[in-house]
């Protein structure tokens, strides 16, 4: 599947080649020129709105699959889509391939190189080398780091709405007062629901609590139920493979039993006692190895402190992880709270 801006065609000898798609290449050059315009450059979002207003087909919309075409689904230009398209080296005619990102579920597209380490050009580039460098520099200038949120919800995976069991997030209302701008944080249910044909956030009960009161109640319930219980963390254990040693023991047992016959190593009464002792030890080891789990599994192991000690000494992220891994949920209702915890945590 060629990148947007290119198309496949067959030459007279039947070989498939890659060449620029005139209309798509013009759209790409137009977008670049508008981003690079001196004095009044446009933003990717402004350009996307204009292209959508003109009903210009997007890269995916220009070549929809049969399934998408049959569904009637349409696509729109977006600022992120424009930036991603203009950063792809496919626009310079290079042969590209998708590679998985370690530990992730998505792929990155990178140029293919030959044995000499050189990129392979499949078609005439849409930009000159100088135009490409200028465009990439401008795109980098217009990249802004995303600031971390000021109000991070503590115990996000632990605190839940008692009615819908959905998550509750920290929501901050801001109002100007005579003394200046003030903030009013609250935990609110954020489960999505449809009302009047629109998506709204927060179940019908609209549960909300002030953070100080909710967190104080969480601590009170935790300490009351299992504050003096030894805290445990969840550990992933790789199953042991004792197959080699088990086969060794089986061979040893057979050999020792054979040597207990008259005239063999353990053929005398005294030597036979030694053989029986050896066989007993091997039998015990064999049973132990046979009963050992060979399956990868999760296990809970003590951290060496009680929950009360952990609560006083640990940071919120560590406590949240510990509570989540132990299956603890703190349910919030309009008038009360309820702590859900597994039986093994209860005193």
mmCIF file of C-alpha atoms in Angstrom:
data_model
loop_
_atom_site.group_PDB
_atom_site.id
_atom_site.type_symbol
_atom_site.label_atom_id
_atom_site.label_comp_id
_atom_site.label_asym_id
_atom_site.label_seq_id
_atom_site.Cartn_x
_atom_site.Cartn_y
_atom_site.Cartn_z
ATOM 1 C CA UNK A 1 0.000 0.000 0.000
ATOM 2 C CA UNK A 2 1.803 3.166 -1.151
ATOM 3 C CA UNK A 3 1.931 6.207 1.101
ATOM 4 C CA UNK A 4 -0.405 9.150 0.484
ATOM 5 C CA UNK A 5 1.081 11.160 -2.391
ATOM 6 C CA UNK A 6 2.069 8.092 -4.418
ATOM 7 C CA UNK A 7 0.446 5.392 -6.519
ATOM 8 C CA UNK A 8 1.388 2.068 -8.114
ATOM 9 C CA UNK A 9 1.436 1.638 -11.886
ATOM 10 C CA UNK A 10 2.562 -1.096 -14.250
ATOM 11 C CA UNK A 11 5.130 -0.500 -16.920
ATOM 12 C CA UNK A 12 4.991 -2.038 -20.366
ATOM 13 C CA UNK A 13 7.180 -4.959 -19.245
ATOM 14 C CA UNK A 14 4.602 -5.785 -16.538
ATOM 15 C CA UNK A 15 6.686 -4.694 -13.554
ATOM 16 C CA UNK A 16 5.027 -2.601 -10.852
ATOM 17 C CA UNK A 17 6.549 0.778 -10.092
ATOM 18 C CA UNK A 18 5.829 3.679 -7.760
ATOM 19 C CA UNK A 19 5.151 7.231 -8.918
ATOM 20 C CA UNK A 20 3.649 10.420 -7.525
ATOM 21 C CA UNK A 21 -0.119 10.849 -7.534
ATOM 22 C CA UNK A 22 -0.417 14.369 -9.001
ATOM 23 C CA UNK A 23 -3.442 15.518 -7.002
ATOM 24 C CA UNK A 24 -2.269 14.096 -3.680
ATOM 25 C CA UNK A 25 1.265 15.432 -4.169
ATOM 26 C CA UNK A 26 -0.204 18.896 -4.820
ATOM 27 C CA UNK A 27 -2.220 18.698 -1.583
ATOM 28 C CA UNK A 28 0.936 17.796 0.351
ATOM 29 C CA UNK A 29 2.902 20.684 -1.187
ATOM 30 C CA UNK A 30 0.013 23.056 -0.460
ATOM 31 C CA UNK A 31 -0.067 22.028 3.211
ATOM 32 C CA UNK A 32 3.705 22.463 3.504
ATOM 33 C CA UNK A 33 3.671 25.888 1.854
ATOM 34 C CA UNK A 34 0.895 27.088 4.189
ATOM 35 C CA UNK A 35 2.866 25.890 7.212
ATOM 36 C CA UNK A 36 6.033 27.601 5.953
ATOM 37 C CA UNK A 37 4.402 30.849 4.771
ATOM 38 C CA UNK A 38 6.375 33.883 5.904
ATOM 39 C CA UNK A 39 4.578 36.395 8.054
ATOM 40 C CA UNK A 40 1.351 34.485 8.559
ATOM 41 C CA UNK A 41 1.854 30.692 8.706
ATOM 42 C CA UNK A 42 -1.256 28.650 9.416
ATOM 43 C CA UNK A 43 -1.556 25.967 12.059
ATOM 44 C CA UNK A 44 -2.198 22.301 11.179
ATOM 45 C CA UNK A 45 -5.626 22.607 12.803
ATOM 46 C CA UNK A 46 -6.586 25.564 10.562
ATOM 47 C CA UNK A 47 -5.392 23.733 7.471
ATOM 48 C CA UNK A 48 -7.296 20.580 8.500
ATOM 49 C CA UNK A 49 -10.527 22.597 8.878
ATOM 50 C CA UNK A 50 -10.056 24.102 5.416
ATOM 51 C CA UNK A 51 -9.395 20.714 3.771
ATOM 52 C CA UNK A 52 -12.458 19.242 5.453
ATOM 53 C CA UNK A 53 -14.539 22.220 4.264
ATOM 54 C CA UNK A 54 -13.369 21.559 0.706
ATOM 55 C CA UNK A 55 -14.193 17.847 1.157
ATOM 56 C CA UNK A 56 -10.654 16.913 0.187
ATOM 57 C CA UNK A 57 -10.236 13.127 0.691
ATOM 58 C CA UNK A 58 -7.914 12.186 3.559
ATOM 59 C CA UNK A 59 -5.060 9.668 3.081
ATOM 60 C CA UNK A 60 -7.294 6.853 4.352
ATOM 61 C CA UNK A 61 -10.436 8.188 2.725
ATOM 62 C CA UNK A 62 -8.715 8.352 -0.657
ATOM 63 C CA UNK A 63 -8.202 4.561 -0.643
ATOM 64 C CA UNK A 64 -10.838 3.010 1.621
ATOM 65 C CA UNK A 65 -10.930 -0.739 2.041
ATOM 66 C CA UNK A 66 -13.999 -2.592 0.803
ATOM 67 C CA UNK A 67 -15.161 -3.086 4.405
ATOM 68 C CA UNK A 68 -14.903 0.636 5.159
ATOM 69 C CA UNK A 69 -16.499 1.594 1.847
ATOM 70 C CA UNK A 70 -19.438 -0.744 2.489
ATOM 71 C CA UNK A 71 -19.912 0.676 5.999
ATOM 72 C CA UNK A 72 -20.182 4.242 4.687
ATOM 73 C CA UNK A 73 -17.619 5.452 7.211
ATOM 74 C CA UNK A 74 -15.869 8.746 6.417
ATOM 75 C CA UNK A 75 -12.622 10.273 7.625
ATOM 76 C CA UNK A 76 -11.594 13.859 8.358
ATOM 77 C CA UNK A 77 -8.317 15.689 8.311
ATOM 78 C CA UNK A 78 -6.845 16.381 11.763
ATOM 79 C CA UNK A 79 -3.895 18.399 13.003
ATOM 80 C CA UNK A 80 -2.252 15.253 14.369
ATOM 81 C CA UNK A 81 -2.804 13.417 11.084
ATOM 82 C CA UNK A 82 -1.204 16.238 9.087
ATOM 83 C CA UNK A 83 1.839 16.341 11.366
ATOM 84 C CA UNK A 84 2.265 12.552 11.193
ATOM 85 C CA UNK A 85 1.988 12.581 7.390
ATOM 86 C CA UNK A 86 4.545 15.373 6.947
ATOM 87 C CA UNK A 87 7.048 13.675 9.270
ATOM 88 C CA UNK A 88 7.031 10.428 7.263
ATOM 89 C CA UNK A 89 10.128 9.891 5.132
ATOM 90 C CA UNK A 90 7.906 8.091 2.631
ATOM 91 C CA UNK A 91 7.269 11.546 1.147
ATOM 92 C CA UNK A 92 10.903 11.536 -0.012
ATOM 93 C CA UNK A 93 10.266 8.407 -2.088
ATOM 94 C CA UNK A 94 12.112 6.018 0.225
ATOM 95 C CA UNK A 95 11.074 2.381 0.581
ATOM 96 C CA UNK A 96 9.480 1.984 4.033
ATOM 97 C CA UNK A 97 8.639 -0.883 6.386
ATOM 98 C CA UNK A 98 6.679 -1.210 9.650
ATOM 99 C CA UNK A 99 8.456 -2.471 12.729
ATOM 100 C CA UNK A 100 6.901 -3.400 16.097
ATOM 101 C CA UNK A 101 7.875 -1.306 19.111
ATOM 102 C CA UNK A 102 9.189 -3.427 21.958
ATOM 103 C CA UNK A 103 6.656 -3.669 24.769
ATOM 104 C CA UNK A 104 4.018 -1.712 22.807
ATOM 105 C CA UNK A 105 1.011 -2.586 20.688
ATOM 106 C CA UNK A 106 1.784 -0.204 17.819
ATOM 107 C CA UNK A 107 4.301 -0.078 14.964
ATOM 108 C CA UNK A 108 6.675 2.574 13.633
ATOM 109 C CA UNK A 109 7.424 3.071 9.939
ATOM 110 C CA UNK A 110 11.093 3.447 9.040
ATOM 111 C CA UNK A 111 13.111 3.502 5.785
ATOM 112 C CA UNK A 112 14.520 0.205 4.481
ATOM 113 C CA UNK A 113 18.307 0.150 4.030
ATOM 114 C CA UNK A 114 20.391 -2.135 1.813
ATOM 115 C CA UNK A 115 23.546 -4.070 2.758
ATOM 116 C CA UNK A 116 25.648 -0.929 2.408
ATOM 117 C CA UNK A 117 23.441 0.986 4.853
ATOM 118 C CA UNK A 118 21.890 3.177 2.155
ATOM 119 C CA UNK A 119 18.179 3.975 1.852
ATOM 120 C CA UNK A 120 16.330 2.591 -1.174
ATOM 121 C CA UNK A 121 14.490 5.166 -3.297
ATOM 122 C CA UNK A 122 11.304 3.887 -4.964
ATOM 123 C CA UNK A 123 9.947 7.112 -6.526
ATOM 124 C CA UNK A 124 10.749 10.761 -7.124
ATOM 125 C CA UNK A 125 10.612 12.708 -3.839
ATOM 126 C CA UNK A 126 7.839 15.251 -3.314
ATOM 127 C CA UNK A 127 10.275 17.715 -1.668
ATOM 128 C CA UNK A 128 13.876 18.619 -2.347
ATOM 129 C CA UNK A 129 16.382 17.862 0.423
ATOM 130 C CA UNK A 130 16.445 21.534 1.429
ATOM 131 C CA UNK A 131 12.645 21.784 1.497
ATOM 132 C CA UNK A 132 12.477 18.614 3.622
ATOM 133 C CA UNK A 133 14.981 19.937 6.183
ATOM 134 C CA UNK A 134 13.156 23.261 6.406
ATOM 135 C CA UNK A 135 9.784 21.562 6.844
ATOM 136 C CA UNK A 136 11.046 19.215 9.591
ATOM 137 C CA UNK A 137 12.649 22.123 11.429
ATOM 138 C CA UNK A 138 9.359 24.065 11.340
ATOM 139 C CA UNK A 139 7.393 21.033 12.557
ATOM 140 C CA UNK A 140 9.828 20.647 15.449
ATOM 141 C CA UNK A 141 9.443 24.321 16.349
ATOM 142 C CA UNK A 142 5.681 23.906 16.477
ATOM 143 C CA UNK A 143 5.869 20.882 18.795
ATOM 144 C CA UNK A 144 4.903 21.763 22.322
ATOM 145 C CA UNK A 145 5.531 19.481 25.316
ATOM 146 C CA UNK A 146 2.404 18.406 27.143
ATOM 147 C CA UNK A 147 2.397 19.676 30.708
ATOM 148 C CA UNK A 148 1.519 17.141 33.386
ATOM 149 C CA UNK A 149 -1.875 17.701 34.993
ATOM 150 C CA UNK A 150 -1.868 19.865 38.112
ATOM 151 C CA UNK A 151 -4.472 17.735 39.830
ATOM 152 C CA UNK A 152 -3.682 14.020 39.633
ATOM 153 C CA UNK A 153 -6.409 11.795 41.048
ATOM 154 C CA UNK A 154 -5.056 9.796 44.010
ATOM 155 C CA UNK A 155 -6.114 6.142 44.318
ATOM 156 C CA UNK A 156 -7.708 6.285 40.855
ATOM 157 C CA UNK A 157 -7.993 2.493 40.537
ATOM 158 C CA UNK A 158 -9.195 2.037 44.130
ATOM 159 C CA UNK A 159 -11.900 4.672 44.669
ATOM 160 C CA UNK A 160 -15.103 3.735 42.808
ATOM 161 C CA UNK A 161 -18.687 4.924 42.549
ATOM 162 C CA UNK A 162 -20.808 2.617 44.713
ATOM 163 C CA UNK A 163 -23.756 2.706 42.284
ATOM 164 C CA UNK A 164 -22.161 2.035 38.890
ATOM 165 C CA UNK A 165 -18.737 0.784 40.100
ATOM 166 C CA UNK A 166 -17.073 3.237 37.702
ATOM 167 C CA UNK A 167 -13.986 5.309 38.466
ATOM 168 C CA UNK A 168 -14.093 8.603 40.338
ATOM 169 C CA UNK A 169 -11.734 11.384 39.297
ATOM 170 C CA UNK A 170 -10.603 14.614 40.850
ATOM 171 C CA UNK A 171 -12.556 17.484 39.321
ATOM 172 C CA UNK A 172 -11.598 21.074 40.157
ATOM 173 C CA UNK A 173 -14.102 23.921 39.842
ATOM 174 C CA UNK A 174 -12.652 27.417 39.664
ATOM 175 C CA UNK A 175 -14.536 30.545 40.693
ATOM 176 C CA UNK A 176 -13.353 34.079 41.111
ATOM 177 C CA UNK A 177 -14.034 35.589 44.487
ATOM 178 C CA UNK A 178 -13.254 38.951 46.062
ATOM 179 C CA UNK A 179 -10.086 37.517 47.526
ATOM 180 C CA UNK A 180 -8.940 36.126 44.180
ATOM 181 C CA UNK A 181 -9.367 32.974 42.159
ATOM 182 C CA UNK A 182 -10.304 29.907 44.214
ATOM 183 C CA UNK A 183 -10.345 26.215 43.437
ATOM 184 C CA UNK A 184 -12.869 23.702 44.715
ATOM 185 C CA UNK A 185 -11.720 20.086 44.137
ATOM 186 C CA UNK A 186 -14.098 17.140 44.371
ATOM 187 C CA UNK A 187 -14.081 13.445 43.596
ATOM 188 C CA UNK A 188 -16.761 12.794 40.974
ATOM 189 C CA UNK A 189 -18.080 9.727 39.196
ATOM 190 C CA UNK A 190 -17.000 9.829 35.538
ATOM 191 C CA UNK A 191 -18.835 6.835 34.057
ATOM 192 C CA UNK A 192 -20.101 7.778 30.568
ATOM 193 C CA UNK A 193 -23.827 7.630 29.841
ATOM 194 C CA UNK A 194 -26.110 8.811 27.056
ATOM 195 C CA UNK A 195 -28.665 11.493 27.847
ATOM 196 C CA UNK A 196 -30.682 13.319 25.190
ATOM 197 C CA UNK A 197 -28.573 11.742 22.467
ATOM 198 C CA UNK A 198 -25.354 13.166 23.953
ATOM 199 C CA UNK A 199 -22.609 11.578 26.016
ATOM 200 C CA UNK A 200 -22.422 12.831 29.581
ATOM 201 C CA UNK A 201 -19.980 11.859 32.301
ATOM 202 C CA UNK A 202 -21.172 10.739 35.694
ATOM 203 C CA UNK A 203 -23.867 8.150 36.379
ATOM 204 C CA UNK A 204 -27.406 9.207 37.269
ATOM 205 C CA UNK A 205 -26.564 9.316 40.976
ATOM 206 C CA UNK A 206 -23.913 12.025 40.366
ATOM 207 C CA UNK A 207 -21.842 10.975 43.390
ATOM 208 C CA UNK A 208 -19.273 13.526 44.589
ATOM 209 C CA UNK A 209 -17.164 13.931 47.716
ATOM 210 C CA UNK A 210 -14.649 16.447 49.036
ATOM 211 C CA UNK A 211 -11.130 14.939 48.796
ATOM 212 C CA UNK A 212 -10.162 15.478 52.450
ATOM 213 C CA UNK A 213 -13.273 13.749 53.753
ATOM 214 C CA UNK A 214 -13.096 10.882 51.252
ATOM 215 C CA UNK A 215 -9.401 10.142 51.858
ATOM 216 C CA UNK A 216 -9.844 10.353 55.610
ATOM 217 C CA UNK A 217 -12.697 7.840 55.343
ATOM 218 C CA UNK A 218 -10.534 5.570 53.182
ATOM 219 C CA UNK A 219 -7.781 5.549 55.809
ATOM 220 C CA UNK A 220 -10.281 4.940 58.629
ATOM 221 C CA UNK A 221 -11.872 1.949 56.861
ATOM 222 C CA UNK A 222 -8.510 0.453 55.871
ATOM 223 C CA UNK A 223 -7.033 0.686 59.368
ATOM 224 C CA UNK A 224 -10.201 -0.692 60.948
ATOM 225 C CA UNK A 225 -10.421 -3.727 58.664
ATOM 226 C CA UNK A 226 -6.793 -4.778 58.253
ATOM 227 C CA UNK A 227 -4.469 -2.068 59.620
ATOM 228 C CA UNK A 228 -2.527 -4.580 61.741
ATOM 229 C CA UNK A 229 -2.439 -7.305 59.081
ATOM 230 C CA UNK A 230 0.915 -7.889 57.377
ATOM 231 C CA UNK A 231 0.907 -6.196 53.962
ATOM 232 C CA UNK A 232 1.632 -8.363 50.921
ATOM 233 C CA UNK A 233 2.744 -7.500 47.403
ATOM 234 C CA UNK A 234 1.904 -9.466 44.291
ATOM 235 C CA UNK A 235 4.888 -11.186 42.645
ATOM 236 C CA UNK A 236 4.965 -12.902 39.255
ATOM 237 C CA UNK A 237 6.628 -16.303 39.656
ATOM 238 C CA UNK A 238 7.982 -18.230 36.693
ATOM 239 C CA UNK A 239 7.178 -21.929 36.966
ATOM 240 C CA UNK A 240 10.181 -24.172 37.661
ATOM 241 C CA UNK A 241 11.266 -26.833 35.176
ATOM 242 C CA UNK A 242 12.531 -29.891 37.075
ATOM 243 C CA UNK A 243 12.188 -32.320 34.190
ATOM 244 C CA UNK A 244 15.936 -32.961 33.817
ATOM 245 C CA UNK A 245 16.481 -33.691 37.526
ATOM 246 C CA UNK A 246 13.376 -35.930 37.683
ATOM 247 C CA UNK A 247 14.706 -38.041 34.813
ATOM 248 C CA UNK A 248 18.114 -38.235 36.530
ATOM 249 C CA UNK A 249 16.465 -39.525 39.721
ATOM 250 C CA UNK A 250 14.509 -42.144 37.773
ATOM 251 C CA UNK A 251 17.741 -43.386 36.144
ATOM 252 C CA UNK A 252 19.575 -43.420 39.497
ATOM 253 C CA UNK A 253 16.796 -45.388 41.207
ATOM 254 C CA UNK A 254 16.842 -47.995 38.432
ATOM 255 C CA UNK A 255 20.625 -48.295 38.610
ATOM 256 C CA UNK A 256 20.693 -48.591 42.444
ATOM 257 C CA UNK A 257 17.955 -51.238 42.474
ATOM 258 C CA UNK A 258 19.892 -53.228 39.854
ATOM 259 C CA UNK A 259 23.038 -53.031 42.015
ATOM 260 C CA UNK A 260 21.245 -54.585 45.033
ATOM 261 C CA UNK A 261 21.278 -58.011 43.373
ATOM 262 C CA UNK A 262 23.740 -60.574 44.750
ATOM 263 C CA UNK A 263 27.283 -60.065 43.530
ATOM 264 C CA UNK A 264 26.664 -56.381 42.635
ATOM 265 C CA UNK A 265 27.799 -53.234 44.460
ATOM 266 C CA UNK A 266 24.984 -53.277 47.025
ATOM 267 C CA UNK A 267 24.551 -57.034 47.066
ATOM 268 C CA UNK A 268 25.560 -57.571 50.721
ATOM 269 C CA UNK A 269 23.211 -56.966 53.676
ATOM 270 C CA UNK A 270 25.233 -53.950 54.941
ATOM 271 C CA UNK A 271 25.533 -52.362 51.517
ATOM 272 C CA UNK A 272 21.826 -52.963 50.877
ATOM 273 C CA UNK A 273 21.016 -50.774 53.927
ATOM 274 C CA UNK A 274 23.062 -47.951 52.373
ATOM 275 C CA UNK A 275 21.190 -48.407 49.099
ATOM 276 C CA UNK A 276 17.807 -48.232 50.838
ATOM 277 C CA UNK A 277 18.850 -44.997 52.571
ATOM 278 C CA UNK A 278 19.860 -43.491 49.236
ATOM 279 C CA UNK A 279 16.629 -44.626 47.642
ATOM 280 C CA UNK A 280 14.630 -43.028 50.473
ATOM 281 C CA UNK A 281 16.324 -39.660 49.954
ATOM 282 C CA UNK A 282 15.837 -39.827 46.193
ATOM 283 C CA UNK A 283 12.182 -40.775 46.665
ATOM 284 C CA UNK A 284 11.622 -37.737 48.929
ATOM 285 C CA UNK A 285 13.291 -35.416 46.416
ATOM 286 C CA UNK A 286 11.305 -36.956 43.567
ATOM 287 C CA UNK A 287 7.980 -36.326 45.326
ATOM 288 C CA UNK A 288 8.973 -32.733 46.156
ATOM 289 C CA UNK A 289 9.950 -31.932 42.567
ATOM 290 C CA UNK A 290 6.857 -33.644 41.156
ATOM 291 C CA UNK A 291 4.552 -31.576 43.364
ATOM 292 C CA UNK A 292 6.324 -28.268 42.604
ATOM 293 C CA UNK A 293 4.338 -25.970 40.292
ATOM 294 C CA UNK A 294 5.622 -25.747 36.733
ATOM 295 C CA UNK A 295 3.099 -23.072 35.746
ATOM 296 C CA UNK A 296 3.815 -19.316 35.742
ATOM 297 C CA UNK A 297 1.666 -17.702 38.410
ATOM 298 C CA UNK A 298 1.073 -14.736 40.695
ATOM 299 C CA UNK A 299 1.933 -15.104 44.375
ATOM 300 C CA UNK A 300 1.484 -12.807 47.351
ATOM 301 C CA UNK A 301 4.555 -12.249 49.532
ATOM 302 C CA UNK A 302 4.983 -10.235 52.703
ATOM 303 C CA UNK A 303 6.637 -6.803 52.492
ATOM 304 C CA UNK A 304 7.704 -7.027 56.131
ATOM 305 C CA UNK A 305 5.359 -4.316 57.411
ATOM 306 C CA UNK A 306 1.737 -4.024 58.450
ATOM 307 C CA UNK A 307 -0.738 -1.997 56.423
ATOM 308 C CA UNK A 308 -0.678 0.661 59.144
ATOM 309 C CA UNK A 309 3.098 0.974 58.905
ATOM 310 C CA UNK A 310 2.945 1.098 55.092
ATOM 311 C CA UNK A 311 0.277 3.807 55.198
ATOM 312 C CA UNK A 312 2.448 6.023 57.388
ATOM 313 C CA UNK A 313 5.723 5.467 55.566
ATOM 314 C CA UNK A 314 4.808 5.124 51.851
ATOM 315 C CA UNK A 315 3.954 7.611 49.103
ATOM 316 C CA UNK A 316 0.485 7.619 47.537
ATOM 317 C CA UNK A 317 1.504 5.902 44.228
ATOM 318 C CA UNK A 318 3.068 2.988 46.142
ATOM 319 C CA UNK A 319 0.007 2.614 48.365
ATOM 320 C CA UNK A 320 -2.308 2.776 45.350
ATOM 321 C CA UNK A 321 -0.375 -0.012 43.604
ATOM 322 C CA UNK A 322 -0.438 -2.142 46.749
ATOM 323 C CA UNK A 323 -4.196 -1.699 47.207
ATOM 324 C CA UNK A 324 -4.962 -2.342 43.542
ATOM 325 C CA UNK A 325 -2.857 -5.519 43.375
ATOM 326 C CA UNK A 326 -4.572 -6.821 46.524
ATOM 327 C CA UNK A 327 -8.012 -6.303 44.979
ATOM 328 C CA UNK A 328 -9.147 -3.554 47.387
ATOM 329 C CA UNK A 329 -11.979 -1.230 46.262
ATOM 330 C CA UNK A 330 -13.401 1.751 48.144
ATOM 331 C CA UNK A 331 -17.035 2.287 47.142
ATOM 332 C CA UNK A 332 -18.575 5.741 47.514
ATOM 333 C CA UNK A 333 -22.308 6.288 47.984
ATOM 334 C CA UNK A 334 -24.254 9.474 48.627
ATOM 335 C CA UNK A 335 -24.371 9.055 52.398
ATOM 336 C CA UNK A 336 -21.702 6.491 53.240
ATOM 337 C CA UNK A 337 -18.649 4.492 52.154
ATOM 338 C CA UNK A 338 -17.973 0.786 51.864
ATOM 339 C CA UNK A 339 -14.605 -0.967 51.715
ATOM 340 C CA UNK A 340 -14.422 -4.131 49.609
ATOM 341 C CA UNK A 341 -11.442 -6.400 50.274
ATOM 342 C CA UNK A 342 -10.639 -10.100 49.743
ATOM 343 C CA UNK A 343 -11.206 -12.510 52.632
ATOM 344 C CA UNK A 344 -7.474 -13.095 53.105
ATOM 345 C CA UNK A 345 -7.027 -9.458 54.184
ATOM 346 C CA UNK A 346 -9.715 -9.531 56.832
ATOM 347 C CA UNK A 347 -8.721 -10.142 60.453
#
